[in-house]
XYZ file of N, CA, C and O in Angstrom:
724
model
N 0.846 -1.150 0.000
C 0.000 0.000 0.000
C 0.903 1.228 0.000
O 1.842 1.317 0.745
N 0.551 2.199 -0.804
C 1.375 3.398 -0.894
C 0.741 4.503 -0.081
O -0.474 4.645 -0.033
N 1.578 5.282 0.563
C 1.085 6.378 1.387
C 1.078 7.657 0.575
O 1.943 7.888 -0.250
N 0.080 8.512 0.878
C -0.027 9.806 0.211
C 0.697 10.825 1.089
O 0.222 11.206 2.143
N 1.873 11.284 0.641
C 2.685 12.204 1.443
C 2.462 13.651 1.050
O 2.951 14.550 1.705
N 1.685 13.912 0.006
C 1.503 15.295 -0.438
C 0.405 16.014 0.336
O 0.218 17.205 0.181
N -0.388 15.328 1.183
C -1.431 15.952 1.982
C -2.749 16.083 1.225
O -3.712 16.635 1.745
N -2.813 15.629 -0.008
C -4.056 15.688 -0.771
C -4.916 14.477 -0.423
O -4.399 13.426 -0.063
N -6.232 14.637 -0.516
C -7.083 13.469 -0.256
C -6.849 12.403 -1.312
O -6.533 12.716 -2.461
N -7.016 11.163 -0.915
C -6.788 10.103 -1.900
C -7.844 10.170 -3.001
O -8.976 10.555 -2.776
N -7.434 9.828 -4.202
C -8.329 9.863 -5.351
C -9.185 8.595 -5.353
O -8.678 7.494 -5.248
N -10.511 8.836 -5.451
C -11.454 7.715 -5.524
C -11.776 7.517 -6.997
O -12.127 8.471 -7.695
N -11.679 6.278 -7.456
C -11.968 6.056 -8.875
C -13.441 6.330 -9.173
O -14.319 6.023 -8.379
N -13.743 6.957 -10.326
C -15.113 7.239 -10.732
C -15.795 5.938 -11.140
O -15.144 5.026 -11.642
N -17.120 5.878 -10.920
C -17.808 4.686 -11.421
C -17.758 4.690 -12.945
O -17.790 5.755 -13.569
N -17.675 3.527 -13.528
C -17.559 3.484 -14.990
C -18.837 4.009 -15.642
O -19.927 3.854 -15.127
N -18.669 4.673 -16.784
C -19.812 5.152 -17.562
C -20.575 3.938 -18.077
O -19.993 2.887 -18.328
N -21.906 4.082 -18.216
C -22.658 2.929 -18.728
C -22.178 2.551 -20.121
O -21.956 3.417 -20.972
N -22.045 1.283 -20.303
C -21.570 0.801 -21.603
C -22.749 0.699 -22.556
O -23.883 1.004 -22.206
N -22.527 0.234 -23.735
C -23.554 0.149 -24.769
C -24.715 -0.743 -24.361
O -25.881 -0.424 -24.599
N -24.423 -1.864 -23.712
C -25.472 -2.798 -23.303
C -26.335 -2.173 -22.207
O -27.566 -2.257 -22.244
N -25.698 -1.499 -21.243
C -26.455 -0.864 -20.167
C -27.319 0.276 -20.703
O -28.464 0.454 -20.295
N -26.785 1.070 -21.623
C -27.565 2.141 -22.230
C -28.762 1.592 -22.985
O -29.858 2.170 -22.965
N -28.571 0.478 -23.658
C -29.667 -0.142 -24.406
C -30.762 -0.616 -23.452
O -31.955 -0.463 -23.733
N -30.386 -1.182 -22.308
C -31.375 -1.642 -21.329
C -32.194 -0.473 -20.776
O -33.405 -0.552 -20.638
N -31.511 0.630 -20.444
C -32.200 1.814 -19.919
C -33.158 2.367 -20.968
O -34.312 2.706 -20.669
N -32.710 2.456 -22.219
C -33.555 2.978 -23.290
C -34.762 2.067 -23.521
O -35.881 2.537 -23.744
N -34.546 0.759 -23.483
C -35.636 -0.200 -23.684
C -36.674 -0.081 -22.562
O -37.875 -0.073 -22.818
N -36.214 0.060 -21.322
C -37.135 0.198 -20.191
C -37.962 1.478 -20.327
O -39.175 1.480 -20.116
N -37.324 2.579 -20.717
C -38.044 3.845 -20.909
C -39.055 3.733 -22.048
O -40.182 4.238 -21.947
N -38.685 3.053 -23.136
C -39.597 2.889 -24.266
C -40.803 2.034 -23.864
O -41.940 2.325 -24.258
N -40.571 0.991 -23.092
C -41.685 0.143 -22.630
C -42.647 0.931 -21.749
O -43.858 0.816 -21.884
N -42.096 1.725 -20.818
C -42.955 2.526 -19.935
C -43.782 3.526 -20.732
O -44.970 3.714 -20.477
N -43.152 4.160 -21.722
C -43.875 5.130 -22.549
C -44.967 4.440 -23.369
O -46.082 4.955 -23.498
N -44.663 3.272 -23.924
C -45.659 2.541 -24.709
C -46.824 2.092 -23.829
O -47.984 2.154 -24.245
N -46.523 1.663 -22.619
C -47.570 1.249 -21.692
C -48.486 2.432 -21.356
O -49.697 2.314 -21.332
N -47.881 3.604 -21.149
C -48.671 4.800 -20.847
C -49.538 5.191 -22.045
O -50.704 5.558 -21.876
N -48.984 5.117 -23.258
C -49.771 5.429 -24.462
C -50.902 4.428 -24.636
O -52.017 4.788 -24.998
N -50.630 3.165 -24.355
C -51.661 2.130 -24.483
C -52.790 2.326 -23.483
O -53.963 2.165 -23.820
N -52.445 2.704 -22.247
C -53.477 2.960 -21.233
C -54.340 4.143 -21.644
O -55.568 4.111 -21.522
N -53.700 5.185 -22.155
C -54.454 6.366 -22.579
C -55.358 6.023 -23.757
O -56.512 6.455 -23.818
N -54.851 5.251 -24.702
C -55.658 4.858 -25.863
C -56.835 3.992 -25.425
O -57.949 4.143 -25.936
N -56.612 3.103 -24.484
C -57.680 2.241 -23.970
C -58.763 3.081 -23.300
O -59.952 2.833 -23.493
N -58.384 4.094 -22.546
C -59.364 4.955 -21.887
C -60.160 5.761 -22.911
O -61.377 5.921 -22.776
N -59.488 6.261 -23.967
C -60.208 6.996 -25.016
C -61.193 6.081 -25.730
O -62.321 6.467 -26.029
N -60.795 4.859 -25.983
C -61.652 3.888 -26.661
C -62.875 3.572 -25.810
O -63.996 3.524 -26.309
N -62.671 3.388 -24.497
C -63.785 3.094 -23.608
C -64.717 4.286 -23.489
O -65.932 4.130 -23.376
N -64.173 5.504 -23.514
C -65.006 6.702 -23.437
C -65.882 6.819 -24.674
O -67.044 7.238 -24.584
N -65.379 6.447 -25.859
C -66.180 6.485 -27.088
C -67.310 5.464 -27.036
O -68.368 5.678 -27.582
N -67.065 4.312 -26.367
C -68.086 3.262 -26.306
C -69.162 3.563 -25.278
O -70.066 2.784 -25.095
N -69.043 4.665 -24.549
C -70.069 4.985 -23.574
C -69.626 4.729 -22.146
O -70.458 4.409 -21.301
N -68.381 4.848 -21.866
C -67.897 4.708 -20.497
C -67.190 3.391 -20.259
O -67.044 2.557 -21.142
N -66.762 3.215 -19.029
C -66.033 2.007 -18.658
C -66.978 0.821 -18.626
O -68.153 0.948 -18.273
N -66.478 -0.303 -18.989
C -67.285 -1.511 -18.978
C -66.645 -2.536 -18.070
O -65.443 -2.576 -17.921
N -67.466 -3.323 -17.487
C -66.965 -4.361 -16.595
C -66.407 -5.501 -17.428
O -66.947 -5.844 -18.476
N -65.369 -6.073 -16.936
C -64.751 -7.189 -17.640
C -64.672 -8.400 -16.740
O -65.369 -8.514 -15.730
N -63.814 -9.314 -17.120
C -63.679 -10.551 -16.371
C -62.905 -10.362 -15.076
O -63.047 -11.140 -14.150
N -62.115 -9.319 -15.006
C -61.312 -9.093 -13.798
C -62.045 -8.177 -12.835
O -62.829 -7.327 -13.235
N -61.731 -8.327 -11.549
C -62.348 -7.497 -10.516
C -61.764 -6.093 -10.563
O -60.579 -5.909 -10.820
N -62.616 -5.095 -10.355
C -62.150 -3.723 -10.231
C -62.983 -3.025 -9.163
O -63.826 -3.632 -8.518
N -62.759 -1.723 -8.966
C -63.404 -0.980 -7.897
C -64.898 -0.777 -8.084
O -65.584 -0.324 -7.176
N -65.427 -1.081 -9.277
C -66.848 -0.864 -9.529
C -67.694 -2.103 -9.280
O -68.903 -2.056 -9.408
N -67.066 -3.209 -8.965
C -67.817 -4.440 -8.742
C -68.645 -4.351 -7.470
O -68.264 -3.680 -6.515
N -69.788 -5.031 -7.435
C -70.599 -5.018 -6.211
C -69.858 -5.706 -5.073
O -69.046 -6.609 -5.294
N -70.155 -5.260 -3.853
C -69.536 -5.874 -2.685
C -70.585 -6.030 -1.604
O -71.639 -5.395 -1.647
N -70.290 -6.853 -0.639
C -71.214 -7.085 0.467
C -71.387 -5.803 1.273
O -70.478 -4.969 1.348
N -72.564 -5.647 1.879
C -72.859 -4.432 2.636
C -71.878 -4.241 3.787
O -71.402 -3.138 4.031
N -71.559 -5.307 4.508
C -70.613 -5.211 5.621
C -69.249 -4.738 5.163
O -68.616 -3.896 5.806
N -68.789 -5.234 4.037
C -67.492 -4.816 3.498
C -67.520 -3.356 3.085
O -66.559 -2.615 3.314
N -68.627 -2.929 2.486
C -68.743 -1.531 2.066
C -68.748 -0.599 3.274
O -68.111 0.451 3.259
N -69.449 -0.986 4.322
C -69.493 -0.152 5.530
C -68.127 -0.112 6.201
O -67.672 0.956 6.624
N -67.463 -1.247 6.308
C -66.120 -1.270 6.902
C -65.152 -0.404 6.099
O -64.316 0.297 6.674
N -65.259 -0.435 4.789
C -64.381 0.388 3.949
C -64.666 1.872 4.167
O -63.744 2.686 4.273
N -65.959 2.240 4.267
C -66.335 3.630 4.515
C -65.831 4.102 5.872
O -65.295 5.201 6.001
N -65.969 3.266 6.893
C -65.503 3.625 8.240
C -64.003 3.854 8.237
O -63.500 4.807 8.834
N -63.266 2.999 7.548
C -61.812 3.131 7.494
C -61.398 4.375 6.710
O -60.512 5.110 7.142
N -62.049 4.624 5.568
C -61.691 5.782 4.754
C -61.959 7.098 5.476
O -61.205 8.050 5.335
N -63.028 7.168 6.248
C -63.405 8.403 6.927
C -62.754 8.561 8.297
O -62.884 9.597 8.921
N -62.107 7.528 8.804
C -61.468 7.607 10.109
C -62.464 7.547 11.259
O -62.283 8.190 12.280
N -63.516 6.757 11.084
C -64.568 6.661 12.087
C -64.418 5.420 12.960
O -65.390 4.968 13.568
N -63.223 4.861 13.088
C -63.064 3.622 13.833
C -63.456 3.773 15.302
O -64.196 2.964 15.847
N -62.939 4.817 15.969
C -63.223 5.002 17.398
C -64.695 5.298 17.654
O -65.304 4.657 18.520
N -65.338 6.236 16.930
C -66.766 6.453 17.191
C -67.617 5.223 16.903
O -68.583 4.955 17.622
N -67.258 4.461 15.878
C -68.029 3.259 15.576
C -67.846 2.220 16.684
O -68.802 1.535 17.070
N -66.634 2.095 17.210
C -66.390 1.143 18.299
C -67.148 1.555 19.548
O -67.727 0.714 20.242
N -67.168 2.848 19.859
C -67.902 3.324 21.030
C -69.400 3.105 20.834
O -70.108 2.740 21.769
N -69.880 3.317 19.614
C -71.288 3.040 19.324
C -71.622 1.578 19.544
O -72.705 1.242 20.047
N -70.703 0.693 19.205
C -70.908 -0.730 19.475
C -70.949 -1.023 20.964
O -71.703 -1.878 21.423
N -70.146 -0.301 21.725
C -70.158 -0.473 23.186
C -71.499 -0.031 23.753
O -72.047 -0.662 24.645
N -72.026 1.068 23.230
C -73.321 1.538 23.723
C -74.409 0.512 23.434
O -75.357 0.378 24.207
N -74.286 -0.211 22.350
C -75.239 -1.275 22.047
C -75.069 -2.492 22.949
O -76.027 -3.222 23.202
N -73.848 -2.724 23.412
C -73.568 -3.877 24.286
C -73.434 -3.468 25.745
O -72.832 -4.178 26.541
N -73.983 -2.342 26.134
C -73.856 -1.812 27.479
C -74.251 -2.820 28.558
O -73.527 -2.974 29.537
N -75.371 -3.537 28.431
C -75.726 -4.500 29.483
C -74.681 -5.607 29.678
O -74.446 -6.045 30.804
N -74.034 -6.064 28.607
C -73.011 -7.110 28.756
C -71.750 -6.558 29.412
O -71.026 -7.291 30.086
N -71.466 -5.272 29.219
C -70.235 -4.695 29.758
C -70.370 -4.389 31.247
O -69.484 -4.714 32.034
N -71.482 -3.738 31.636
C -71.623 -3.307 33.028
C -72.465 -4.250 33.868
O -72.453 -4.141 35.093
N -73.195 -5.142 33.243
C -74.072 -6.045 33.976
C -75.520 -5.584 33.875
O -75.811 -4.405 33.678
N -76.416 -6.528 34.022
C -77.842 -6.244 33.843
C -78.372 -5.258 34.886
O -79.162 -4.373 34.566
N -77.957 -5.410 36.153
C -78.474 -4.537 37.213
C -78.101 -3.079 36.982
O -78.942 -2.180 37.107
N -76.839 -2.834 36.671
C -76.386 -1.461 36.443
C -77.021 -0.906 35.170
O -77.440 0.261 35.124
N -77.158 -1.741 34.127
C -77.710 -1.281 32.858
C -79.178 -0.878 32.983
O -79.646 -0.035 32.215
N -79.896 -1.449 33.945
C -81.299 -1.066 34.147
C -81.418 0.368 34.658
O -82.424 1.031 34.431
N -80.393 0.851 35.357
C -80.474 2.149 36.006
C -79.527 3.198 35.419
O -79.656 4.378 35.733
N -78.561 2.795 34.600
C -77.579 3.732 34.039
C -77.484 3.504 32.530
O -77.280 2.377 32.089
N -77.605 4.586 31.760
C -77.623 4.495 30.303
C -76.566 5.442 29.725
O -76.520 6.613 30.105
N -75.716 4.961 28.795
C -74.753 5.873 28.155
C -75.496 6.832 27.227
O -76.358 6.415 26.461
N -75.168 8.106 27.315
C -75.857 9.108 26.499
C -75.036 9.554 25.305
O -75.535 9.608 24.199
N -73.762 9.915 25.538
C -72.958 10.407 24.424
C -71.477 10.170 24.702
O -71.072 9.940 25.831
N -70.701 10.276 23.619
C -69.253 10.123 23.693
C -68.626 11.319 23.007
O -68.944 11.627 21.861
N -67.760 12.028 23.705
C -67.036 13.167 23.142
C -65.684 12.660 22.663
O -64.807 12.328 23.475
N -65.536 12.580 21.346
C -64.318 12.007 20.766
C -63.095 12.872 21.024
O -62.000 12.364 21.213
N -63.271 14.193 21.039
C -62.133 15.092 21.243
C -61.537 14.980 22.635
O -60.327 15.020 22.820
N -62.401 14.830 23.654
C -61.928 14.752 25.034
C -61.906 13.327 25.579
O -61.492 13.114 26.715
N -62.387 12.361 24.805
C -62.432 10.946 25.201
C -63.253 10.757 26.476
O -62.825 10.077 27.407
N -64.434 11.386 26.507
C -65.300 11.333 27.689
C -66.613 10.655 27.309
O -67.259 11.039 26.332
N -66.993 9.659 28.094
C -68.272 8.977 27.937
C -69.217 9.508 29.004
O -68.903 9.467 30.195
N -70.371 10.031 28.589
C -71.356 10.576 29.519
C -72.431 9.531 29.758
O -72.998 8.984 28.797
N -72.705 9.262 31.039
C -73.698 8.254 31.425
C -74.724 8.930 32.334
O -74.364 9.646 33.257
N -76.017 8.681 32.083
C -77.098 9.221 32.911
C -77.693 8.090 33.742
O -77.993 7.022 33.228
N -77.859 8.355 35.042
C -78.435 7.382 35.969
C -79.827 7.858 36.389
O -80.100 9.054 36.417
N -80.696 6.903 36.759
C -82.066 7.278 37.105
C -82.246 7.670 38.569
O -83.319 8.097 38.965
N -81.201 7.524 39.382
C -81.276 7.990 40.770
C -79.886 8.431 41.224
O -78.872 8.010 40.658
N -79.840 9.224 42.270
C -78.548 9.684 42.774
C -77.758 8.543 43.404
O -76.530 8.551 43.389
N -78.470 7.557 43.951
C -77.775 6.407 44.527
C -77.022 5.627 43.450
O -75.861 5.236 43.643
N -77.665 5.418 42.298
C -76.993 4.704 41.207
C -75.890 5.567 40.611
O -74.856 5.042 40.179
N -76.061 6.874 40.593
C -75.002 7.753 40.086
C -73.763 7.658 40.975
O -72.634 7.575 40.486
N -73.995 7.641 42.302
C -72.871 7.504 43.236
C -72.195 6.156 43.064
O -70.957 6.048 43.054
N -72.991 5.103 42.904
C -72.449 3.756 42.700
C -71.604 3.706 41.428
O -70.503 3.137 41.412
N -72.101 4.314 40.351
C -71.347 4.286 39.095
C -70.082 5.134 39.188
O -69.066 4.787 38.583
N -70.107 6.219 39.935
C -68.882 7.015 40.130
C -67.804 6.193 40.834
O -66.617 6.347 40.558
N -68.224 5.333 41.765
C -67.252 4.470 42.448
C -66.730 3.375 41.517
O -65.580 2.943 41.643
N -67.553 2.931 40.576
C -67.146 1.880 39.634
C -66.420 2.438 38.401
O -65.925 1.669 37.582
N -66.380 3.766 38.242
C -65.857 4.391 37.021
C -64.428 3.956 36.653
O -64.190 3.624 35.489
N -63.456 3.919 37.586
C -62.109 3.505 37.165
C -62.078 2.073 36.611
O -61.393 1.808 35.616
N -62.812 1.176 37.229
C -62.867 -0.204 36.739
C -63.539 -0.253 35.372
O -63.095 -0.976 34.475
N -64.594 0.543 35.211
C -65.325 0.569 33.949
C -64.481 1.176 32.826
O -64.508 0.685 31.698
N -63.712 2.207 33.124
C -62.822 2.804 32.117
C -61.786 1.767 31.668
O -61.512 1.634 30.473
N -61.232 1.028 32.608
C -60.245 -0.003 32.255
C -60.882 -1.073 31.368
O -60.287 -1.513 30.380
N -62.099 -1.484 31.706
C -62.784 -2.513 30.918
C -63.105 -2.000 29.515
O -62.957 -2.733 28.533
N -63.549 -0.758 29.401
C -63.853 -0.184 28.091
C -62.598 -0.051 27.232
O -62.612 -0.352 26.033
N -61.499 0.407 27.828
C -60.259 0.545 27.070
C -59.686 -0.801 26.668
O -59.019 -0.915 25.640
N -59.946 -1.811 27.460
C -59.524 -3.163 27.104
C -60.270 -3.617 25.852
O -59.704 -4.275 24.984
N -61.539 -3.233 25.768
C -62.376 -3.640 24.648
C -62.140 -2.771 23.409
O -62.124 -3.269 22.293
N -61.941 -1.463 23.602
C -61.869 -0.524 22.486
C -60.457 -0.173 22.047
O -60.256 0.298 20.935
N -59.511 -0.297 22.929
C -58.151 0.145 22.634
C -57.746 1.181 23.664
O -58.564 1.964 24.137
N -56.472 1.186 24.000
C -55.971 2.036 25.084
C -56.216 3.509 24.794
O -55.908 4.009 23.724
N -56.776 4.224 25.770
C -56.964 5.661 25.679
C -58.222 6.103 24.966
O -58.438 7.297 24.795
N -59.064 5.176 24.521
C -60.290 5.567 23.828
C -61.239 6.285 24.771
O -61.839 7.286 24.416
N -61.382 5.774 25.991
C -62.195 6.429 27.015
C -61.275 6.760 28.179
O -60.662 5.875 28.769
N -61.154 8.047 28.501
C -60.290 8.451 29.604
C -61.085 8.817 30.849
O -60.546 8.797 31.950
N -62.354 9.169 30.678
C -63.158 9.631 31.794
C -64.607 9.256 31.551
O -65.089 9.319 30.417
N -65.283 8.862 32.615
C -66.719 8.636 32.554
C -67.372 9.739 33.368
O -67.109 9.882 34.556
N -68.192 10.522 32.710
C -68.909 11.610 33.356
C -70.293 11.075 33.731
O -71.086 10.737 32.853
N -70.564 10.992 35.027
C -71.816 10.424 35.516
C -72.758 11.564 35.868
O -72.396 12.482 36.605
N -73.974 11.487 35.342
C -74.988 12.491 35.635
C -76.160 11.815 36.338
O -76.558 10.716 35.981
N -76.693 12.520 37.315
C -77.852 12.024 38.042
C -79.129 12.287 37.268
O -79.101 12.764 36.133
N -80.246 12.016 37.894
C -81.522 12.234 37.204
C -81.775 13.729 36.996
O -81.354 14.562 37.795
N -82.434 14.045 35.924
C -82.775 15.438 35.644
C -84.020 15.827 36.428
O -84.801 14.986 36.868
N -84.195 17.091 36.650
C -85.367 17.573 37.359
C -86.609 17.457 36.488
O -86.522 17.241 35.273
N -87.777 17.597 37.076
C -89.008 17.500 36.285
C -89.125 18.701 35.351
O -88.565 19.774 35.603
N -89.867 18.526 34.290
C -90.079 19.607 33.343
C -90.888 20.700 34.026
O -91.784 20.431 34.823
N -90.558 21.931 33.723
C -91.296 23.050 34.327
C -92.679 23.124 33.725
O -92.855 23.118 32.515
N -93.637 23.207 34.594
C -95.013 23.346 34.130
C -95.485 24.747 34.480
O -95.258 25.230 35.581
N -96.136 25.335 33.555
C -96.607 26.687 33.753
C -98.099 26.638 34.054
O -98.865 25.969 33.357
N -98.488 27.334 35.076
C -99.902 27.377 35.444
C -100.687 28.293 34.526
O -100.124 28.969 33.668
N -102.005 28.308 34.723
C -102.825 29.136 33.858
C -102.629 30.630 34.117
O -102.899 31.442 33.238
N -102.136 30.984 35.288
C -101.918 32.396 35.611
C -100.422 32.680 35.639
O -99.697 32.228 36.523
N -99.952 33.389 34.637
C -98.552 33.789 34.626
C -98.422 35.094 33.877
O -99.264 35.439 33.047
N -97.372 35.810 34.156
C -97.161 37.113 33.542
C -96.711 36.945 32.093
O -95.941 36.027 31.788
N -97.166 37.790 31.192
C -96.717 37.689 29.797
C -95.202 37.903 29.703
O -94.654 38.792 30.333
N -94.517 37.037 28.918
C -93.077 37.142 28.751
C -92.288 36.462 29.852
O -91.065 36.423 29.834
N -92.974 35.899 30.847
C -92.293 35.244 31.961
C -91.813 33.860 31.507
O -92.449 33.202 30.710
N -90.696 33.426 32.059
C -90.212 32.078 31.791
C -90.464 31.159 32.968
O -89.886 30.087 33.067
N -91.283 31.569 33.879
C -91.622 30.733 35.020
C -90.804 31.114 36.222
O -90.207 32.194 36.293
N -90.750 30.212 37.211
C -90.064 30.542 38.441
C -88.562 30.763 38.258
O -87.924 31.405 39.075
N -87.970 30.272 37.178
C -86.533 30.423 36.985
C -86.117 31.816 36.607
O -84.946 32.155 36.682
N -87.059 32.653 36.166
C -86.644 33.987 35.720
C -86.339 34.941 36.851
O -85.796 36.017 36.633
N -86.661 34.570 38.088
C -86.365 35.464 39.227
C -84.962 35.234 39.777
O -84.508 35.989 40.611
N -84.272 34.170 39.302
C -82.956 33.851 39.852
C -81.818 34.399 39.002
O -80.674 34.117 39.248
N -82.094 35.167 38.030
C -81.052 35.798 37.264
C -80.830 35.139 35.987
O -80.070 35.204 35.203
């Protein structure tokens, strides 16, 4: 091995220029690609003259598909996996929480941005019970749906009765609530 004493970097040999055979291969590949593109364009023009695309023996995107497959494809394309999974959980609520709890507590909505599931209970006792069960329920839901899908369960008690207005009230009044500000 010879040492370079002049302080210049060692010379690296250049890669050889493509020879005649290599140039011919590159040219042939380019010609094939161009011909394929011209053929595809000609085929599309021909089909357009015949009145549009026609179905052939091979499968393409226009072939009929099963309803379940079409829905799954739509869910995937739109990015609706998490809301669809949560909707499935709302349908299977009695199996997840048990029959007793499901009789008294119903899931109302799911906020996808904050990952919060809102549940309404028919009494304050059941609301308190569900608040105590919430960490276990969140773990069970995330096990079923995927980690982090539900981060919080917001438990709401029963709503108050609807306001009834008597036959004697002041015009423009909203009932007893209008005196509280």
